[in-house]
Short mmCIF file of C-alpha atoms and ligand atoms in Angstrom, two decimals:
data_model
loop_
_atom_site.label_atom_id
_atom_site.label_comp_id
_atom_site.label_asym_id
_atom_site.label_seq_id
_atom_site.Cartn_x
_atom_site.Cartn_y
_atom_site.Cartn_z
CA UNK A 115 0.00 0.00 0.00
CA UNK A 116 1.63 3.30 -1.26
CA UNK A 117 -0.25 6.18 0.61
CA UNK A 118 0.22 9.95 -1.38
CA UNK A 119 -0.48 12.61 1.37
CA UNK A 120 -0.41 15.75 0.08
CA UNK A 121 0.67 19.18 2.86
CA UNK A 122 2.14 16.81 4.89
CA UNK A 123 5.21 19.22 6.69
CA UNK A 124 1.49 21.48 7.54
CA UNK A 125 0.18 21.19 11.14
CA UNK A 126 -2.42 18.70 10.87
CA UNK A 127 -1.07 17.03 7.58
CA UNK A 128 2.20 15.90 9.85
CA UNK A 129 0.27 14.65 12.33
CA UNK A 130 -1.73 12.38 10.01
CA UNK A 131 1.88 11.46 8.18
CA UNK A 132 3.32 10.77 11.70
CA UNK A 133 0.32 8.45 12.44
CA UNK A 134 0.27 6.14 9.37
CA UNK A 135 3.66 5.38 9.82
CA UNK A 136 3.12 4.61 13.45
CA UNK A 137 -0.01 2.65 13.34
CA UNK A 138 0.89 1.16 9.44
CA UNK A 139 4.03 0.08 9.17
CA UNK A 140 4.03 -2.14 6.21
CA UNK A 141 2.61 1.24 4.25
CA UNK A 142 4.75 3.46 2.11
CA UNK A 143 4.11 7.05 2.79
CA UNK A 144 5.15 9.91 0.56
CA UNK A 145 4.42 13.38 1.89
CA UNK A 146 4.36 15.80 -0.94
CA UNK A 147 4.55 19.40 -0.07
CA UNK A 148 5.93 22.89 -1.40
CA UNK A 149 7.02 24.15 2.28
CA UNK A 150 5.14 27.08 2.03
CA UNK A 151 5.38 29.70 5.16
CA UNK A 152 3.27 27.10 6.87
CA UNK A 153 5.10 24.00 5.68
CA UNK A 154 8.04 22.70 7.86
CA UNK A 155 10.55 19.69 7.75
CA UNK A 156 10.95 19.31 11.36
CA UNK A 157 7.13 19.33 12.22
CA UNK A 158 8.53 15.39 10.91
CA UNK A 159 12.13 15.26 12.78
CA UNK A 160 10.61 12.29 14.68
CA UNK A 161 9.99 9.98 11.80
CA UNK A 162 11.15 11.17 9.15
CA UNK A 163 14.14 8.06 8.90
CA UNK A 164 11.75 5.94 8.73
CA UNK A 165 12.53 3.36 5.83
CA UNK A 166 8.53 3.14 4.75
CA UNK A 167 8.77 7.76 4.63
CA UNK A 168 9.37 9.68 1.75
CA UNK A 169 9.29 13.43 1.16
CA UNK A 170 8.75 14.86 -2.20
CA UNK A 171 8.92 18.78 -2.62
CA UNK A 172 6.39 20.19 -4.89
CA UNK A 173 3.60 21.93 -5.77
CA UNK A 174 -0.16 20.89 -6.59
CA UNK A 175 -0.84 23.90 -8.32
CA UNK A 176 1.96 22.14 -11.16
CA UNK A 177 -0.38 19.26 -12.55
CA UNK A 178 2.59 18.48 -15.16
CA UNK A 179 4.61 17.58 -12.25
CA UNK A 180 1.57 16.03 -10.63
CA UNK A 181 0.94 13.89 -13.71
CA UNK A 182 4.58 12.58 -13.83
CA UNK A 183 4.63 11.69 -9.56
CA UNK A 184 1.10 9.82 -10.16
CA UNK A 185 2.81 7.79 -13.32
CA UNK A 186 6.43 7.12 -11.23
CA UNK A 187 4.81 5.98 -8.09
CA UNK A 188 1.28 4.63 -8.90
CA UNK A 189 0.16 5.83 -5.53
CA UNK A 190 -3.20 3.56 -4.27
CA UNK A 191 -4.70 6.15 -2.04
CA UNK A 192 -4.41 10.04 -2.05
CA UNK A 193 -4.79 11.68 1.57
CA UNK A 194 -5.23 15.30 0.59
CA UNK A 195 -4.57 18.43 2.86
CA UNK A 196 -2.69 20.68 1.12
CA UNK A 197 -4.34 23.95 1.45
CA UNK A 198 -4.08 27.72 2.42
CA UNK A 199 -5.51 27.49 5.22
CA UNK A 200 -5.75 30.87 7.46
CA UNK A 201 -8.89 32.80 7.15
CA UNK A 202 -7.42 36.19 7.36
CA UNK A 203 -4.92 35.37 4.74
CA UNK A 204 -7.29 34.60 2.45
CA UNK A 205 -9.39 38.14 3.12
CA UNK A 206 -5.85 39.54 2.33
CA UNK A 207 -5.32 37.74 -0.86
CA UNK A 208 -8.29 35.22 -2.28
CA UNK A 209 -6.54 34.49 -4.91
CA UNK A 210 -4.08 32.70 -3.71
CA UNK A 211 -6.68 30.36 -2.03
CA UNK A 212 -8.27 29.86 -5.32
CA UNK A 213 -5.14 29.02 -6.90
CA UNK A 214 -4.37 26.07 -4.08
CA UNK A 215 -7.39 24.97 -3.14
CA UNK A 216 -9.45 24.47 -5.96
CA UNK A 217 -6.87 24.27 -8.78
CA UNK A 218 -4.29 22.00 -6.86
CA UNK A 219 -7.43 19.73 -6.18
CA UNK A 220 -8.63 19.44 -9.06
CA UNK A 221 -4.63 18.67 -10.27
CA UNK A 222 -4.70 16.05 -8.13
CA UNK A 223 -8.05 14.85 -8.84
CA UNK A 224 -7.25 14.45 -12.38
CA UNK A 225 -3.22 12.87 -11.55
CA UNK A 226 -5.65 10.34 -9.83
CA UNK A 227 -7.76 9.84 -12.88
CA UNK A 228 -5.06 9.55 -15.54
CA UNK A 229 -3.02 7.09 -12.99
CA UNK A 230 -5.81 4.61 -12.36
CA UNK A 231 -7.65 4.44 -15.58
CA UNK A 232 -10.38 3.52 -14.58
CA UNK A 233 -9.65 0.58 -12.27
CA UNK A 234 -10.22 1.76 -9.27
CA UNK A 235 -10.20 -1.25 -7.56
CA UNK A 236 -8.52 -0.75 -4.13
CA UNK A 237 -7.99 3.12 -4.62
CA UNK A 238 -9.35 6.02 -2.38
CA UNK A 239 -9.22 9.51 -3.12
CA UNK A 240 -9.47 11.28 0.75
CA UNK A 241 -10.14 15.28 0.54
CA UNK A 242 -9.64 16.41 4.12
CA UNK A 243 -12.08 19.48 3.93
CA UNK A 244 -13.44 22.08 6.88
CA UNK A 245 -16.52 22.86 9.04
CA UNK A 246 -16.54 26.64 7.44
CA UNK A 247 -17.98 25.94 4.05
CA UNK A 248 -21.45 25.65 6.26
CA UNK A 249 -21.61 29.11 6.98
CA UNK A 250 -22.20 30.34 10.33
CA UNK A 251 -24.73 29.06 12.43
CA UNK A 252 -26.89 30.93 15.30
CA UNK A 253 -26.77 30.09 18.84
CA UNK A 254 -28.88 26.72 18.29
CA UNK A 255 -28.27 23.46 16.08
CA UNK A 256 -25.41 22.03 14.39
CA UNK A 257 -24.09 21.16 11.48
CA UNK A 258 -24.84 17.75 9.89
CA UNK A 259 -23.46 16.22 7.02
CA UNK A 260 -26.87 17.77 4.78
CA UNK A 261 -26.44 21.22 5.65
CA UNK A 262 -26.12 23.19 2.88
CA UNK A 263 -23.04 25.28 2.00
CA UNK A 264 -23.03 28.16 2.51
CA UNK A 265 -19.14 29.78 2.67
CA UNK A 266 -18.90 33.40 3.74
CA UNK A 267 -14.73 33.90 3.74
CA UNK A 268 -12.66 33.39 0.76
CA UNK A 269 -11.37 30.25 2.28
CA UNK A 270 -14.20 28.55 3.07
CA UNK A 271 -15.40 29.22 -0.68
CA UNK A 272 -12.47 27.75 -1.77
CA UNK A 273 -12.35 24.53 0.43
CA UNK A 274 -16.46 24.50 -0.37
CA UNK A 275 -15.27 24.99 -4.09
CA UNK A 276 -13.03 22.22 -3.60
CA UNK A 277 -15.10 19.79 -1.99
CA UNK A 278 -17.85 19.86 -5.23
CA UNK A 279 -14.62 19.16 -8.08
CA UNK A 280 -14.53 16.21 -5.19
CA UNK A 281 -17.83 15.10 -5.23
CA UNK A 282 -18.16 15.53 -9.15
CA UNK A 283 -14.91 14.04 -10.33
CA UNK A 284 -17.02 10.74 -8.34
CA UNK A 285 -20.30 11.32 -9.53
CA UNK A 286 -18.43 11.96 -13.32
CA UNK A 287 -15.58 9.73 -13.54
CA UNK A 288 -16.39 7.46 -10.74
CA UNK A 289 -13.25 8.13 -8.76
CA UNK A 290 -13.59 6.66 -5.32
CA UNK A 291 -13.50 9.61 -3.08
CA UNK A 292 -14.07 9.95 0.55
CA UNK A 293 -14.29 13.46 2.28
CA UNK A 294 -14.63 14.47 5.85
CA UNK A 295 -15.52 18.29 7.32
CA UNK A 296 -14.04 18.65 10.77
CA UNK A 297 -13.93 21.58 12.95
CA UNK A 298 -11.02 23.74 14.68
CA UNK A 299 -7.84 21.78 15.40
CA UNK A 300 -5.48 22.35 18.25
CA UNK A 301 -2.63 20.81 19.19
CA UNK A 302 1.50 20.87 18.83
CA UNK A 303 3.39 22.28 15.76
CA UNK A 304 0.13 24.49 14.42
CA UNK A 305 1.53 27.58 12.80
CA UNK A 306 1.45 30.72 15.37
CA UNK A 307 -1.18 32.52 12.82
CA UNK A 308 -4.13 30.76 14.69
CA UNK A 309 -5.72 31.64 17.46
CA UNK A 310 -4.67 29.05 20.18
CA UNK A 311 -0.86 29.33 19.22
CA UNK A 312 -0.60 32.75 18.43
CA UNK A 313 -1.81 33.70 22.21
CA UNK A 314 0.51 31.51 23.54
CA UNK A 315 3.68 32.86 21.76
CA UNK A 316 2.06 36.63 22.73
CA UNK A 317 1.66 35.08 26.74
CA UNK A 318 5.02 34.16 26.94
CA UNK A 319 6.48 37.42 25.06
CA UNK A 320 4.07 39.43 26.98
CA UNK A 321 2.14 40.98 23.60
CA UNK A 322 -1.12 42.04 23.17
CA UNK A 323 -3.79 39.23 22.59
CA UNK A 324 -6.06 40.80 19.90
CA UNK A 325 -9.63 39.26 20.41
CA UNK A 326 -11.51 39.90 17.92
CA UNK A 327 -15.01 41.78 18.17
CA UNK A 328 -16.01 41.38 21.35
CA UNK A 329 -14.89 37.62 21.97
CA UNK A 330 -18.35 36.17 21.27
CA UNK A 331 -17.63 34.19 18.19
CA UNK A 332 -17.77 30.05 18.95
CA UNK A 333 -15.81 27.35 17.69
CA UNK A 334 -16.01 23.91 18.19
CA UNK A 335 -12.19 22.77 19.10
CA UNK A 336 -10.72 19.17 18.23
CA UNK A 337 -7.49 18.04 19.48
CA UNK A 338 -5.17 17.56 16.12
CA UNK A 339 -4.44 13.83 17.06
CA UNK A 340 -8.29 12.98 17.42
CA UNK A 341 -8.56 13.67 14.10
CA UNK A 342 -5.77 12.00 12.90
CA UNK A 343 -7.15 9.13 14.38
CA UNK A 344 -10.72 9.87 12.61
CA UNK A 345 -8.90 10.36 9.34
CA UNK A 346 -7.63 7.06 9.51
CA UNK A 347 -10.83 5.10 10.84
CA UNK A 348 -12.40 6.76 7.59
CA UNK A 349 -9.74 6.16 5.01
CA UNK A 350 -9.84 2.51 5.79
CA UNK A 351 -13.78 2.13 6.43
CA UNK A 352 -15.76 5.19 6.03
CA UNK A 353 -18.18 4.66 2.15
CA UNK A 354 -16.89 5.59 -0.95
CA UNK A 355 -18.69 9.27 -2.18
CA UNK A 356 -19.68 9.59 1.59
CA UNK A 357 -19.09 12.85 3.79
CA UNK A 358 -18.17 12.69 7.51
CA UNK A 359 -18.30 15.04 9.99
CA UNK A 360 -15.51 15.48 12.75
CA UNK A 361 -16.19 17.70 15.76
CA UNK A 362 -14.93 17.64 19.27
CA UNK A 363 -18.67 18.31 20.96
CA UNK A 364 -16.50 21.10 22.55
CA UNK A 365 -17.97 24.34 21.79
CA UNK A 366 -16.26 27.62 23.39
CA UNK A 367 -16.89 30.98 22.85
CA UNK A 368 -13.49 32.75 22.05
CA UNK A 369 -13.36 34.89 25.20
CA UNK A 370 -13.94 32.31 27.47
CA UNK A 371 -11.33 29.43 25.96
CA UNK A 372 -8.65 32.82 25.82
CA UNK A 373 -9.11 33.09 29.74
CA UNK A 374 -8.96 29.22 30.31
CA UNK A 375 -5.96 29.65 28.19
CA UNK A 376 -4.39 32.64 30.22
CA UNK A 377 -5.43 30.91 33.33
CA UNK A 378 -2.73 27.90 32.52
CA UNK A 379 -0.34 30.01 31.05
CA UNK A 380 -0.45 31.43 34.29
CA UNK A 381 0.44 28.60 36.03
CA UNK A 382 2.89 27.00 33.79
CA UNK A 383 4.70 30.13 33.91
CA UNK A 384 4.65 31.02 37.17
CA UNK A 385 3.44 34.19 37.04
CA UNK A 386 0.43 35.65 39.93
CA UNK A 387 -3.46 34.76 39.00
CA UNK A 388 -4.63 37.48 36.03
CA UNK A 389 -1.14 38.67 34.95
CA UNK A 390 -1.97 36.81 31.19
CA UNK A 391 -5.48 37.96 30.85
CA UNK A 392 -4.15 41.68 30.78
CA UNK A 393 -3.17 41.01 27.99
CA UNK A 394 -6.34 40.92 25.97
CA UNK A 395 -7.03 43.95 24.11
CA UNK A 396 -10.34 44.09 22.04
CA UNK A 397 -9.42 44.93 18.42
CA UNK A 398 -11.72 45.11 14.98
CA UNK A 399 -13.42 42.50 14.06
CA UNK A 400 -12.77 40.23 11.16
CA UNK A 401 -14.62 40.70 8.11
CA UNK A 402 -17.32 38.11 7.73
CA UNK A 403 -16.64 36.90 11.05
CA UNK A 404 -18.60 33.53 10.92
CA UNK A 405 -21.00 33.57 13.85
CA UNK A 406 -20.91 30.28 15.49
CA UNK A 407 -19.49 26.95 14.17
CA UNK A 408 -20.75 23.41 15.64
CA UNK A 409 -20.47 20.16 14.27
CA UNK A 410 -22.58 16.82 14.95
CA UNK A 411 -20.05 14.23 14.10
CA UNK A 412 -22.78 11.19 15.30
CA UNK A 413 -22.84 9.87 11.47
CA UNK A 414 -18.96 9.14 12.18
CA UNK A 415 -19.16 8.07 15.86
CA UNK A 416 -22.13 5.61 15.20
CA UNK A 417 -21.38 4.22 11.19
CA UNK A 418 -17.62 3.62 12.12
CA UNK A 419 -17.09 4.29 16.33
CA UNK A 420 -14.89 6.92 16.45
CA UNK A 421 -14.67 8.72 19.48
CA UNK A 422 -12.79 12.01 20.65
CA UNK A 423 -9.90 10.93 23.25
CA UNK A 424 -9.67 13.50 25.62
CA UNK A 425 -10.74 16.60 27.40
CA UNK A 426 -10.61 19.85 25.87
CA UNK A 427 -8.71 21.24 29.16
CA UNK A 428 -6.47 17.85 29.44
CA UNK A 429 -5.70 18.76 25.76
CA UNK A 430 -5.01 22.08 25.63
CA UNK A 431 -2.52 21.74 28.93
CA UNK A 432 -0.88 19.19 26.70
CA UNK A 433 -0.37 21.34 23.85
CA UNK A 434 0.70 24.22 26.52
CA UNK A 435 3.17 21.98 27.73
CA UNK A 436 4.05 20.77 24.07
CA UNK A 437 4.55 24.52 23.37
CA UNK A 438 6.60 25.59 26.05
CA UNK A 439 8.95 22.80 26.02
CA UNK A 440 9.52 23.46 21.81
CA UNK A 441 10.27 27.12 22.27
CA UNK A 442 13.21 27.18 19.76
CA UNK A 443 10.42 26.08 17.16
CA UNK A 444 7.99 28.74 17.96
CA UNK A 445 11.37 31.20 17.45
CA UNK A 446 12.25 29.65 14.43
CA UNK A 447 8.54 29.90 12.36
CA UNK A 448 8.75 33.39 13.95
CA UNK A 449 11.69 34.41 12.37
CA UNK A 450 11.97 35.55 9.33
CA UNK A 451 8.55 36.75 7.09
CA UNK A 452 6.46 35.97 10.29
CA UNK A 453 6.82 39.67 11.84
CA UNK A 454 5.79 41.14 8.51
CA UNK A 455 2.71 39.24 8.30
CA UNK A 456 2.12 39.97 12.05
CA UNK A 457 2.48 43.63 11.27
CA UNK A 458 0.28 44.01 8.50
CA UNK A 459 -2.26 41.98 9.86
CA UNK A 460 -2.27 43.66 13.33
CA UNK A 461 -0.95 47.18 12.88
CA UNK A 462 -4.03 49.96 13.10
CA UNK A 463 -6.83 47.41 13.80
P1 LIG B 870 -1.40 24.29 7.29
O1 LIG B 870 -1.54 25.64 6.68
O2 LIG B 870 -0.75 24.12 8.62
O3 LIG B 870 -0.62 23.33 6.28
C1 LIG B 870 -0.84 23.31 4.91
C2 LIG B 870 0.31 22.57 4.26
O4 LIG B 870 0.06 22.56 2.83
C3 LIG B 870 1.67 23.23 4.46
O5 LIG B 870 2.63 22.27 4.81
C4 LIG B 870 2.00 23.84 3.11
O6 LIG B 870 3.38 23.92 2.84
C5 LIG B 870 1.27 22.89 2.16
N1 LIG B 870 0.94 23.52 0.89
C6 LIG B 870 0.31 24.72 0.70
N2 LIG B 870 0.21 24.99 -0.60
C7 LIG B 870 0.77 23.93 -1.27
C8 LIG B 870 0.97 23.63 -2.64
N3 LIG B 870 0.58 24.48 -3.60
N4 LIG B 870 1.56 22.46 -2.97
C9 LIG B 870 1.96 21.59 -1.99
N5 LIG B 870 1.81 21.84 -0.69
C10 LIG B 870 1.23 22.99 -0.32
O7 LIG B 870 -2.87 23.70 7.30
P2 LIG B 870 -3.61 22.74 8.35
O8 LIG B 870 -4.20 23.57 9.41
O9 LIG B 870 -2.70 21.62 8.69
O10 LIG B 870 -4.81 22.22 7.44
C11 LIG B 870 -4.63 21.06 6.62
C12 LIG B 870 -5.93 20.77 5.89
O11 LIG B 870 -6.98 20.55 6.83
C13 LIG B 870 -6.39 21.93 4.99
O12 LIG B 870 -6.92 21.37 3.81
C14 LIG B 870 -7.48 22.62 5.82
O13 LIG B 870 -8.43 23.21 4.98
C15 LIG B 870 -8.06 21.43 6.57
N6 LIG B 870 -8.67 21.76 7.87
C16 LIG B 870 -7.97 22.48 8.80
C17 LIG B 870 -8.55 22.73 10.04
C18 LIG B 870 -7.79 23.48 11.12
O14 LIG B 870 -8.37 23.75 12.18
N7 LIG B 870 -6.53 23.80 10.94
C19 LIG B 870 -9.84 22.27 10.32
C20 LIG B 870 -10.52 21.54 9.34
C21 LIG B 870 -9.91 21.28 8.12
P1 LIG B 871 -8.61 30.94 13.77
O1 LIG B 871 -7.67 30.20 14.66
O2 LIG B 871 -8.05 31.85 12.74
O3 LIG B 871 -9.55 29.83 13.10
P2 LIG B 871 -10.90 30.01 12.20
O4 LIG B 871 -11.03 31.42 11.77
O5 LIG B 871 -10.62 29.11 11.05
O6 LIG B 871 -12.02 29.56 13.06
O7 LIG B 871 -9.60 31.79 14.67
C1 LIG B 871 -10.39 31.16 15.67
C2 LIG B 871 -11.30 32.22 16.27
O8 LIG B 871 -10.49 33.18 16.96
C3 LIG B 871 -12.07 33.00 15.22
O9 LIG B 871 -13.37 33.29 15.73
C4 LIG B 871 -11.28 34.28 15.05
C5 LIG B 871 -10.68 34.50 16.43
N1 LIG B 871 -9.36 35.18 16.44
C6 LIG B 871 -9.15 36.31 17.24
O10 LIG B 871 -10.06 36.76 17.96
N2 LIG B 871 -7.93 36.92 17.21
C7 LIG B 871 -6.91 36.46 16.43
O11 LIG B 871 -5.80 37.09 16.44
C8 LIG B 871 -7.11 35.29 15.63
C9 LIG B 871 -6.03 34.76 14.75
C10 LIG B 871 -8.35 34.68 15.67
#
């Protein structure tokens, strides 16, 4: 079994890498990625001399080169998470998103095509897709795996974009495709753009935490190695041209998981009760600032049993922990373009 899976040096994409060669040995696993500003070798330091790992450098957005990797390799499954993947990125430049998202998919999808000519026998295309292309929803329900789409930022119509080339290269060309919608990740090695990483970098350098509006938005947070473990419970049995939702019943409203979070850092650090949370400073809010986002992932815990692990507190002290103890990689993603980003995206709001 040769395993393609694509944005694999990203945050969640090296988790998912680092657990197929943990819990499938006998599987070959090439990790193709362009190391973009999010991409990063030694998010794999751990495994990466593995004899069943390989790392390919390139881009999806090049389906020449795409073409040629599908024809040397004859991959049998495609795990695909190479994205742009920051909201506010993509309200500072769609286009890029467009570019990656829905044209490196459809690249892919068509590498796929060519490759397996039609015997499909044994094959899986997996598109690892997002909560956001729902929309926003109000302070009741949740979202189900029949709720219509209905994107609001650039990213989430690109990912929603992506997800229907998905869903029609199956319908069309009957390429066995699988894709699951999960909600906010959290966990070790996630780029210091998001929320949850980007507060702890500004705790322990004693910045600002810009909350957003007034802190009221909700997300629904998933520790990164629950869904690695989902992703691989549905690669092996979820339905081909099925959808599954992923979602840590774990709904927070942004204020009150940044205090929780302060309230740690607090500890951890050693510094008196309320030092952290003087840090928050109420800035403008983000443009098409999705409301509320909550998933109901019972499709995937009752069709194929899979289960969060743990707590959102015992897993955000672990990624704390994680954090603090892997300072000199929070200072190296940090270096170099990461304080231009941070003061364009920060400066005047
Ligand atoms: P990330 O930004 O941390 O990583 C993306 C990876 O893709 C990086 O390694 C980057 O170098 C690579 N990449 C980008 N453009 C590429 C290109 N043109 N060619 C090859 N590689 C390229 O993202 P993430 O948070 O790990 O998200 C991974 C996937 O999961 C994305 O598809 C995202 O939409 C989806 N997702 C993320 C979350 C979340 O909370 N982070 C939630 C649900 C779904
Ligand atoms: P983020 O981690 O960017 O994930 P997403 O937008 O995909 O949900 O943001 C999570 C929430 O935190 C979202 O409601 C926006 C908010 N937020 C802030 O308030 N301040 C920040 O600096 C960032 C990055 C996010």
């Amino acid at each position: 079994m040769h395993i393609l899976i694509t944005g694999g040096a990203g945050f969640i994409g090296s988790h998912v890498v680092r657990h197929f060669l943990k819990n499938h040995s006998s599987y070959t696993v090439t990790n193709l990625d362009n190391l973009t500003y999010a991409g990063n070798l030694a998010n794999l330091s751990d495994v990466d001399t593995l004899p069943n790992y390989r790392f390919v450098k390139g881009d999806i957005t090049d389906g020449d080169f795409l073409q040629r990797l599908f024809e040397e390799h004859h991959f049998d499954g495609v795990i695909h998470l190479a994205a742009e993947s920051h909201v506010d990125r993509s309200i500072s430049n769609p286009t890029e998103f467009v570019v990656t998202n829905v044209l490196g998919t459809v690249n892919l999808l068509n590498a796929a095509k060519a490759s397996w000519h039609s015997d499909f026998e044994g094959k899986r295309f997996y598109h690892i897709s997002t909560d956001e292309v729902y929309g926003s929803l109000g302070r009741e329900g949740l979202f189900t795996e029949n709720t219509p789409y209905d994107p609001h930022s650039p990213y989430s119509a690109s990912k929603a974009s992506s997800d229907h080339f998905v869903r029609a290269y199956h319908d069309t060309f009957g390429i066995p495709v699988v894709i699951s919608n999960c909600s906010n990740n959290y966990g070790s090695f996630q780029f210091p753009e998001k929320l949850i990483p980007l507060f702890i970098n500004n705790i322990l350098n004693r910045k600002p935490l810009p909350v957003y509006g007034k802190g009221e938005n909700i997300r629904d947070w998933l520790w990164v190695v629950d869904h690695a473990h989902a992703i691989d419970v549905i690669y092996h049995q979820g339905k081909t041209g099925e959808t599954y939702n992923i979602g840590g019943h774990n709904e927070w409203t942004n204020i009150d998981l940044i205090r929780l979070l302060c309230r740690i850092m607090d500890k951890k650090l050693g510094r008196t009760s309320g030092e952290s949370e003087k840090l928050v400073t109420y800035v403008t809010d983000r443009a098409g600032h999705d409301l509320r986002y909550a998933i109901d992932s019972s499709k995937l815990q009752h069709e194929l049993g899979w289960v969060p692990s743990i707590s959102f507190e015992k897993g955000l002290e672990l990624t704390v922990d994680w954090y603090l103890s892997n300072q000199d990689w929070l200072d190296n993603v940090t270096s170099g373009g990461y304080q231009r980003y941070y003061d364009e995206m920060y400066s005047g709001r």
